Coordinates of C-alpha atoms and ligand atoms in Angstrom, one line a residue:
X19 CA -13.7 -14.1 -21.8
X20 CA -13.2 -12.4 -18.5
X21 CA -13.7 -15.5 -16.4
X22 CA -11.3 -17.3 -18.6
X23 CA -8.5 -14.9 -17.9
X24 CA -9.4 -15.1 -14.2
X25 CA -8.9 -18.9 -14.3
X26 CA -5.5 -18.4 -15.8
X27 CA -4.6 -15.6 -13.4
X28 CA -5.6 -17.8 -10.5
X29 CA -3.1 -20.3 -11.6
X30 CA -0.4 -17.7 -11.8
X31 CA -1.3 -16.5 -8.3
X32 CA -0.8 -20.0 -7.0
X33 CA 2.8 -19.6 -7.9
X34 CA 3.3 -16.3 -6.2
X35 CA 1.2 -16.8 -3.1
X36 CA 2.0 -20.4 -2.4
X37 CA -0.2 -23.4 -2.2
X38 CA -1.6 -22.8 1.2
X39 CA -2.6 -19.2 0.6
X40 CA -4.0 -20.2 -2.7
X41 CA -6.3 -22.8 -1.3
X42 CA -7.4 -20.7 1.7
X43 CA -7.9 -17.3 0.0
X44 CA -7.7 -17.3 -3.7
X45 CA -9.6 -20.4 -4.8
X46 CA -12.9 -19.4 -3.0
X47 CA -13.0 -16.0 -4.8
X48 CA -15.5 -15.6 -7.5
X49 CA -15.1 -12.9 -10.1
X50 CA -18.5 -11.5 -10.5
X51 CA -18.0 -8.5 -12.6
X52 CA -15.6 -6.1 -14.2
X53 CA -16.7 -2.6 -14.7
X54 CA -15.0 0.8 -15.1
X55 CA -11.7 -0.5 -13.9
X56 CA -13.1 -2.2 -10.9
X57 CA -13.0 -5.9 -10.6
X58 CA -15.7 -7.2 -8.2
X59 CA -15.3 -10.5 -6.4
X60 CA -17.8 -12.3 -4.4
X61 CA -16.5 -13.6 -1.1
X62 CA -18.1 -15.7 1.6
X63 CA -17.2 -13.3 4.4
X64 CA -16.3 -9.7 4.9
X65 CA -13.2 -10.7 6.8
X66 CA -12.1 -12.7 3.9
X67 CA -12.5 -9.9 1.5
X68 CA -10.4 -7.6 3.7
X69 CA -7.8 -10.2 4.1
X70 CA -7.5 -10.9 0.4
X71 CA -7.5 -7.2 -0.4
X72 CA -4.8 -6.5 2.1
X73 CA -2.6 -9.4 1.3
X74 CA -3.1 -10.2 -2.3
X75 CA -4.9 -7.2 -3.8
X76 CA -1.9 -5.7 -5.5
X77 CA -0.8 -9.0 -7.0
X78 CA -4.3 -9.6 -8.3
X79 CA -4.6 -6.2 -9.9
X80 CA -1.1 -6.6 -11.4
X81 CA -1.9 -9.9 -12.9
X82 CA -5.3 -8.8 -14.2
X83 CA -3.6 -5.8 -15.8
X84 CA -0.9 -7.9 -17.4
X85 CA -3.5 -10.2 -18.9
X86 CA -4.9 -7.2 -20.6
X87 CA -7.9 -6.3 -18.4
X88 CA -8.2 -2.6 -17.6
X89 CA -8.4 -2.9 -13.8
X90 CA -7.3 -0.4 -11.3
X91 CA -8.8 -1.7 -8.1
X92 CA -10.8 -4.5 -6.5
X93 CA -14.0 -4.7 -4.6
X94 CA -15.4 -7.5 -2.6
X95 CA -19.0 -8.1 -2.1
X96 CA -20.2 -10.6 0.5
X97 CA -22.6 -13.1 -0.7
X98 CA -23.1 -16.8 -1.3
X99 CA -20.3 -18.1 -3.4
X100 CA -21.5 -20.6 -5.9
X101 CA -18.6 -22.8 -6.2
X102 CA -17.2 -23.3 -2.7
X103 CA -16.7 -26.9 -2.2
X104 CA -14.7 -26.6 1.0
X105 CA -15.0 -26.2 4.7
X106 CA -15.8 -22.8 6.1
X107 CA -12.9 -20.4 5.9
X108 CA -12.6 -19.8 9.6
X109 CA -11.7 -23.4 10.2
X110 CA -8.7 -23.0 8.1
X111 CA -7.4 -19.8 9.7
X112 CA -4.3 -19.8 11.8
X113 CA -5.4 -19.8 15.4
X114 CA -5.0 -16.1 16.2
X115 CA -7.2 -15.0 13.4
X116 CA -9.7 -17.8 14.0
X117 CA -10.0 -16.5 17.5
X118 CA -10.6 -13.0 16.4
X119 CA -13.4 -14.1 14.1
X120 CA -15.3 -15.9 16.8
X121 CA -14.2 -13.9 19.9
X122 CA -16.9 -13.0 22.4
X123 CA -16.4 -9.3 21.8
X124 CA -17.3 -9.7 18.1
X125 CA -20.3 -11.8 18.9
X126 CA -21.5 -9.4 21.4
X127 CA -21.4 -6.5 19.0
X128 CA -23.0 -8.6 16.4
X129 CA -25.8 -9.5 18.8
X130 CA -26.4 -5.9 19.6
X131 CA -26.1 -5.2 15.9
X132 CA -23.7 -2.3 16.5
X133 CA -22.5 -1.4 13.1
X134 CA -18.8 -1.9 13.5
X135 CA -16.3 -3.3 11.0
X136 CA -14.3 -6.5 11.6
X137 CA -10.9 -6.0 13.2
X138 CA -7.7 -7.2 11.7
X139 CA -6.1 -9.4 14.4
X140 CA -2.6 -8.7 13.2
X141 CA -2.9 -5.0 13.9
X142 CA -1.8 -4.8 17.5
X143 CA 0.5 -2.7 19.5
X144 CA 2.9 -5.6 19.6
X145 CA 3.2 -5.5 15.8
X146 CA 3.5 -1.8 15.6
X147 CA 7.1 -0.6 15.3
X148 CA 7.7 2.8 17.0
X149 CA 10.1 5.4 15.7
X150 CA 10.5 9.1 15.8
X151 CA 7.9 9.8 13.1
X152 CA 5.1 8.0 14.9
X153 CA 6.0 8.0 18.6
X154 CA 3.5 10.7 19.6
X155 CA 0.6 9.1 17.7
X156 CA 1.6 5.7 19.3
X157 CA 1.8 7.2 22.8
X158 CA -1.6 8.8 22.4
X159 CA -3.1 5.6 21.0
X160 CA -1.7 3.6 23.9
X161 CA -3.2 6.0 26.4
X162 CA -6.6 5.8 24.9
X163 CA -6.3 2.0 24.7
X164 CA -6.0 1.9 28.5
X165 CA -9.7 2.7 28.6
X166 CA -9.3 4.9 31.6
X167 CA -10.5 8.4 32.1
X168 CA -11.0 10.2 28.9
X169 CA -8.0 12.5 28.6
X170 CA -8.5 14.1 25.3
X171 CA -11.6 14.0 23.1
X172 CA -11.5 13.4 20.3
X173 CA -8.1 11.9 19.5
X174 CA -7.5 12.9 16.0
X175 CA -4.8 11.0 14.1
X176 CA -3.8 12.1 10.7
X177 CA -1.1 11.4 8.2
X178 CA -0.4 10.2 4.6
X179 CA -1.4 6.9 3.1
X180 CA 0.1 3.7 4.7
X181 CA 1.7 5.4 7.7
X182 CA -0.2 3.2 10.2
X183 CA -3.4 5.1 11.1
X184 CA -5.7 2.1 10.6
X185 CA -3.2 -0.1 12.3
X186 CA -3.2 2.0 15.4
X187 CA -6.9 2.2 15.5
X188 CA -7.3 -1.5 15.3
X189 CA -4.6 -1.9 17.9
X190 CA -6.6 0.3 20.3
X191 CA -9.8 -1.7 19.5
X192 CA -8.1 -5.1 19.8
X193 CA -6.6 -4.2 23.1
X194 CA -9.8 -2.8 24.5
X195 CA -11.9 -5.7 23.4
X196 CA -9.7 -8.1 25.3
X197 CA -8.9 -6.0 28.4
X198 CA -12.2 -4.1 28.7
X199 CA -14.9 -6.5 27.3
X200 CA -17.4 -4.4 29.3
X201 CA -16.9 -1.5 27.0
X202 CA -18.8 -1.3 23.7
X203 CA -16.0 -0.5 21.2
X204 CA -17.0 0.3 17.6
X205 CA -14.6 0.8 14.8
X206 CA -15.7 1.7 11.3
X207 CA -14.7 3.7 8.3
X208 CA -16.4 7.0 7.6
X209 CA -17.6 5.4 4.4
X210 CA -19.3 2.6 6.4
X211 CA -20.8 5.2 8.7
X212 CA -22.3 6.9 5.7
X213 CA -23.5 3.6 4.3
X214 CA -25.2 2.6 7.5
X215 CA -26.7 6.1 7.8
X216 CA -28.2 6.0 4.2
X217 CA -29.5 2.5 4.8
X218 CA -31.2 3.6 8.0
X219 CA -32.8 6.5 6.2
X220 CA -34.0 4.3 3.4
X221 CA -35.4 1.7 5.8
X222 CA -36.9 4.4 8.0
X223 CA -34.8 3.2 10.9
X224 CA -33.2 6.4 12.0
X225 CA -34.3 6.0 15.6
X226 CA -32.5 2.7 15.8
X227 CA -29.5 4.1 14.1
X228 CA -29.2 6.9 16.6
X229 CA -29.8 4.7 19.5
X230 CA -27.2 2.2 18.4
X231 CA -24.5 4.8 18.0
X232 CA -25.4 6.6 21.2
X233 CA -24.9 3.4 23.1
X234 CA -21.3 3.1 22.1
X235 CA -18.6 3.6 24.7
X236 CA -15.7 4.2 22.3
X237 CA -16.2 5.2 18.7
X238 CA -13.5 5.1 16.1
X239 CA -14.1 6.5 12.7
X240 CA -11.4 5.9 10.1
X241 CA -10.7 8.2 7.1
X242 CA -13.1 10.8 8.1
X243 CA -12.1 13.1 5.2
X244 CA -14.5 10.9 3.3
X245 CA -17.6 12.6 4.7
X246 CA -16.4 16.1 3.9
X247 CA -18.9 17.6 1.5
X248 CA -21.5 14.9 2.1
X249 CA -24.1 17.1 3.7
X250 CA -26.5 15.0 5.7
X251 CA -24.0 12.4 6.6
X252 CA -21.7 15.1 7.9
X253 CA -24.6 16.4 9.9
X254 CA -25.5 13.1 11.4
X255 CA -21.9 12.4 12.2
X256 CA -21.8 15.7 14.0
X257 CA -24.8 14.9 16.1
X258 CA -23.4 11.4 17.0
X259 CA -20.1 13.0 17.8
X260 CA -21.6 15.6 20.1
X261 CA -23.9 13.2 21.8
X262 CA -20.9 10.9 22.7
X263 CA -18.7 13.7 23.7
X264 CA -21.4 15.1 26.0
X265 CA -21.6 11.7 27.7
X266 CA -17.8 11.7 28.1
X267 CA -17.3 8.8 25.7
X268 CA -14.1 8.5 23.9
X269 CA -13.9 9.2 20.2
X270 CA -11.0 8.5 17.9
X271 CA -10.8 9.8 14.4
X272 CA -8.4 9.4 11.6
X273 CA -7.9 11.4 8.4
X274 CA -5.4 11.7 5.7
X275 CA -4.8 15.4 6.6
X276 CA -5.2 17.8 9.4
X277 CA -8.7 19.0 10.4
X278 CA -7.9 22.5 9.1
X279 CA -7.0 21.1 5.7
X280 CA -10.1 19.1 5.0
X281 CA -12.0 21.1 2.6
X282 CA -15.8 21.1 2.7
X283 CA -15.8 20.1 6.3
X284 CA -18.2 22.3 8.1
X285 CA -16.5 24.8 10.4
X286 CA -18.3 23.7 13.5
X287 CA -17.3 20.1 12.9
X288 CA -13.7 21.2 12.2
X289 CA -13.5 23.0 15.4
X290 CA -14.9 20.1 17.4
X291 CA -12.3 17.9 15.8
X292 CA -9.6 20.3 16.8
X293 CA -10.8 20.5 20.4
X294 CA -9.1 17.3 21.5
X295 CA -5.7 16.1 20.8
X296 CA -4.5 16.3 17.2
X297 CA -1.4 14.2 16.4
X298 CA 0.1 13.4 13.1
X299 CA 2.1 10.5 11.8
X300 CA 5.1 11.8 9.9
X301 CA 6.5 10.2 6.9
X302 CA 8.7 7.2 7.8
X303 CA 12.5 7.7 8.2
X304 CA 15.2 5.2 7.4
X305 CA 15.5 3.9 10.9
X306 CA 11.7 3.3 11.2
X307 CA 11.6 1.5 7.8
X308 CA 14.5 -0.7 8.8
X309 CA 12.8 -1.4 12.1
X310 CA 9.6 -2.4 10.4
X311 CA 11.4 -4.7 8.0
X312 CA 13.4 -6.4 10.7
X313 CA 10.2 -6.9 12.7
X314 CA 8.4 -8.4 9.8
X315 CA 11.3 -10.7 9.0
X316 CA 11.4 -11.9 12.6
X317 CA 7.7 -12.6 12.5
X318 CA 8.1 -14.5 9.3
X319 CA 11.0 -16.5 10.6
X320 CA 8.7 -17.8 13.4
X321 CA 6.5 -19.4 10.8
X322 CA 9.1 -20.3 8.3
X323 CA 12.7 -20.7 9.6
X324 CA 14.1 -21.6 6.2
X325 CA 14.2 -18.0 5.1
X326 CA 17.7 -16.6 4.7
X327 CA 18.2 -12.9 3.8
X328 CA 21.7 -11.7 3.1
X329 CA 23.2 -8.9 5.0
X330 CA 22.5 -5.5 3.6
X331 CA 19.2 -6.5 1.8
X332 CA 16.9 -5.0 4.4
X333 CA 19.1 -1.9 4.7
X334 CA 18.9 -1.6 0.9
X335 CA 15.1 -1.8 0.9
X336 CA 14.7 0.6 3.8
X337 CA 16.8 3.0 1.9
X338 CA 15.3 2.6 -1.5
X339 CA 11.6 2.2 -0.7
X340 CA 10.7 5.5 1.0
X341 CA 7.1 5.7 0.1
X342 CA 4.5 4.1 2.5
X343 CA 4.8 1.1 4.7
X344 CA 2.3 -0.8 2.7
X345 CA 4.7 -0.7 -0.3
X346 CA 7.5 -1.8 2.0
X347 CA 5.4 -4.7 3.2
X348 CA 4.4 -5.7 -0.3
X349 CA 8.0 -5.8 -1.3
X350 CA 8.9 -8.0 1.6
X351 CA 5.9 -10.3 1.0
X352 CA 7.1 -10.8 -2.5
X353 CA 10.7 -11.5 -1.3
X354 CA 9.4 -14.1 1.1
X355 CA 7.4 -15.8 -1.6
X356 CA 10.3 -15.6 -4.0
X357 CA 12.7 -17.0 -1.4
X358 CA 10.5 -20.0 -0.7
X359 CA 10.2 -20.6 -4.4
X360 CA 13.9 -20.5 -5.3
X361 CA 14.8 -22.1 -1.9
X362 CA 18.1 -20.2 -1.4
X363 CA 19.4 -17.2 0.3
X364 CA 18.0 -13.9 -0.8
X365 CA 20.9 -11.8 -1.9
X366 CA 21.0 -8.2 -2.9
X367 CA 21.0 -9.2 -6.6
X368 CA 18.0 -11.5 -6.2
X369 CA 16.2 -8.8 -4.3
X370 CA 16.9 -6.2 -6.9
X371 CA 15.7 -8.6 -9.7
X372 CA 12.6 -9.6 -7.9
X373 CA 11.6 -6.0 -6.9
X374 CA 12.8 -4.2 -10.0
X375 CA 9.4 -2.6 -10.7
X376 CA 8.9 -1.5 -7.1
X377 CA 12.4 -0.1 -6.9
X378 CA 12.0 1.8 -10.2
X379 CA 8.8 3.5 -9.1
X380 CA 10.3 4.6 -5.8
X381 CA 13.7 5.4 -7.2
X382 CA 15.5 7.9 -5.1
X383 CA 17.9 8.6 -7.9
X384 CA 21.2 8.7 -6.1
X385 CA 23.8 8.9 -8.7
X386 CA 27.2 7.2 -8.8
X387 CA 28.7 10.7 -9.2
X388 CA 27.2 11.8 -5.9
X389 CA 28.5 8.7 -4.2
X390 CA 32.0 9.3 -5.5
X391 CA 31.9 12.9 -4.4
X392 CA 30.7 12.1 -0.9
X393 CA 33.1 9.3 -0.4
X394 CA 36.1 11.3 -1.6
X395 CA 35.1 14.1 0.7
X396 CA 34.7 11.7 3.6
X397 CA 38.1 10.1 3.1
X398 CA 39.8 13.2 2.1
X399 CA 41.0 12.2 -1.3
X400 CA 40.5 13.8 -4.7
X401 CA 37.7 12.8 -7.0
X402 CA 40.3 12.3 -9.7
X403 CA 42.1 9.8 -7.5
X404 CA 38.9 7.9 -6.8
X405 CA 38.5 7.4 -10.5
X406 CA 42.2 7.2 -11.4
X407 CA 44.5 4.2 -11.6
X408 CA 46.4 4.4 -8.3
X409 CA 46.1 1.3 -6.2
X410 CA 47.6 2.4 -2.9
X411 CA 45.5 1.3 0.0
X412 CA 44.4 4.8 1.2
X413 CA 42.9 5.4 -2.2
X414 CA 41.8 1.9 -3.2
X415 CA 39.8 1.3 0.0
X416 CA 37.6 4.5 -0.4
X417 CA 37.2 3.5 -4.0
X418 CA 35.9 0.1 -3.0
X419 CA 33.6 1.8 -0.5
X420 CA 32.2 3.9 -3.3
X421 CA 31.7 0.9 -5.5
X422 CA 29.9 -0.9 -2.7
X423 CA 27.6 2.0 -2.1
X424 CA 27.0 2.4 -5.8
X425 CA 25.9 -1.2 -6.0
X426 CA 23.7 -0.8 -2.9
X427 CA 22.2 2.5 -3.5
X428 CA 21.7 2.6 -7.3
X429 CA 20.3 0.2 -9.8
X430 CA 23.4 0.4 -11.9
X431 CA 24.9 -2.9 -13.1
X432 CA 28.4 -3.9 -12.2
X433 CA 29.8 -3.2 -15.8
X434 CA 28.0 0.2 -15.6
X435 CA 29.6 1.0 -12.3
X436 CA 33.0 -0.1 -13.6
X437 CA 32.7 2.3 -16.5
X438 CA 32.1 5.2 -14.1
X439 CA 35.2 4.3 -12.1
X440 CA 37.6 5.1 -14.9
X441 CA 36.6 2.3 -17.1
X442 CA 37.3 -0.6 -14.8
X443 CA 36.2 -4.1 -15.4
X444 CA 33.0 -5.5 -13.8
X445 CA 35.1 -8.1 -12.0
X446 CA 37.0 -5.4 -10.3
X447 CA 33.8 -3.9 -9.1
X448 CA 32.6 -7.2 -7.9
X449 CA 35.8 -7.8 -6.0
X450 CA 35.5 -4.4 -4.4
X451 CA 31.9 -5.0 -3.3
X452 CA 32.8 -8.4 -1.9
X453 CA 35.8 -7.0 0.0
X454 CA 33.7 -4.3 1.7
X455 CA 31.0 -6.9 2.5
X456 CA 33.6 -9.0 4.3
X457 CA 35.4 -6.1 6.0
X458 CA 32.3 -4.4 7.4
X459 CA 31.5 -7.5 9.5
X460 CA 34.7 -7.2 11.5
X461 CA 35.7 -3.5 11.0
X462 CA 33.4 -1.4 13.1
X463 CA 35.1 1.8 11.9
X464 CA 34.2 0.9 8.3
X465 CA 30.7 0.0 9.4
X466 CA 30.3 3.4 10.9
X467 CA 31.7 5.1 7.8
X468 CA 29.2 3.2 5.6
X469 CA 26.3 4.1 7.8
X470 CA 27.4 7.8 7.9
X471 CA 27.8 7.9 4.2
X472 CA 24.5 6.3 3.5
X473 CA 22.8 8.8 5.7
X474 CA 24.5 11.7 4.0
X475 CA 23.5 10.4 0.6
X476 CA 20.0 9.7 1.7
X477 CA 19.5 13.2 3.1
Ligands
ADP2 P1 -3.0 4.0 6.9 O1 -4.3 3.6 7.5 O2 -2.3 5.2 7.6 O3 -3.2 4.3 5.4 P2 -2.3 1.4 7.6 O4 -2.5 1.4 9.1 O5 -3.3 0.6 6.8 O6 -2.0 2.8 7.0 O7 -0.8 0.7 7.4 C1 -0.4 0.2 6.1 C2 0.4 -1.1 6.4 O8 1.6 -0.8 7.0 C3 -0.3 -2.0 7.4 O9 -0.2 -3.3 7.0 C4 0.4 -1.8 8.7 O10 0.4 -2.9 9.5 C5 1.8 -1.4 8.2 N1 2.4 -0.4 9.1 C6 2.3 0.9 9.1 N2 3.0 1.5 10.1 C7 3.6 0.5 10.8 C8 4.5 0.4 11.9 N3 4.9 1.5 12.5 N4 4.9 -0.8 12.3 C9 4.4 -2.0 11.7 N5 3.6 -1.9 10.6 C10 3.2 -0.8 10.1
MG3 MG1 -6.2 3.5 6.7

């Protein structure tokens, strides 16, 4: 029953992720269980599990759900996969990832059995877009990545989900592993730390465990809030932490909140965490979101130059998807896949269709009313004139601006927008939107007005 639906879902996935992705990442997955809302897949390598989870996890969950399975998340367990009939995955990777998998640094740590987690080769400083909300965290991460004298210990990065904590940590590790191969850099999640610790206890290998961690030059522990309340793990972490700090080794820690706000964290641990540099990643702002989108599109264009995205689409997404970056990326990934399927320019309309669910759930609820009011104020006309019948230019133009913004910033249909502008026809709205789209290209004053209004509405 379950496997049958997986077979069908796999086929659907092929349509959304594309043939290549399907063959490389989806086909080798083996659904090994479904329990308590968790779908467990067997994968040949850890790296592959991470990759699939990061890139296709949401799609898989969605499809499982829509086929009637009560699934809320995925897990990947590494083990022999029964039905692989293909070459090893690494051989199929794009070169940069393939390198990461077999890089000397990784081999070295494997040889010493230092319990680190694999790094995502895409998480580099180059691919990290810097804006006001994250510039401090970025600067601190850069400094640590130089591998010079330990300036602050620990570096404690915190912030909400999907704001780039893990990305920055991997960027540090990736840079250090290439530029300072002499250093023993270990990155792992607090959960993995606990797992290794429990395993060592069970196998009576605590001495080895301690020795391994004490031999690390730079230790990064991600999502440290996880160990709060976990008594002996917390204790062991504290000892590891102290031993490394005493040896002047760099420690980098991330959490989803400030040290002072992590409940059930022992006081002495909390104060050690606070003793270095504590920086937070603020929620993204419009500029940063737009920057990230533009960066990702540029990256995508290097691989697939056939992609064409209409003006205004990225701005629309940056404006409307204000949750975390992961959601933003997911939206873009879907757009890319969609674009390659339909094989034509991704217009605002197509984007809205394709992302209707995402847009709904992160709806900012800007109303047409609000837009009309702001635009009237801005151009110094009356609200009644905006909605009224007069067609003189100094009223008609602001009206078109408001129609354009209504189309961009709300999910209202053209007929719906028409109704709110004194019962105008949808073709009138369409004409207005087109006109502004044309004009904004050449008229920089108009472009500025639009930007200003958008910001005012977004605030
Ligand atoms: P966190 O660990 O804080 O929950 P992640 O580091 O996993 O968040 O980031 C989520 C996703 O968003 C990743 O794919 C990451 O590459 C991307 N991302 C976050 N911030 C940025 C940024 N400033 N520039 C580029 N990508 C980013
Ligand atoms: Mg993270």
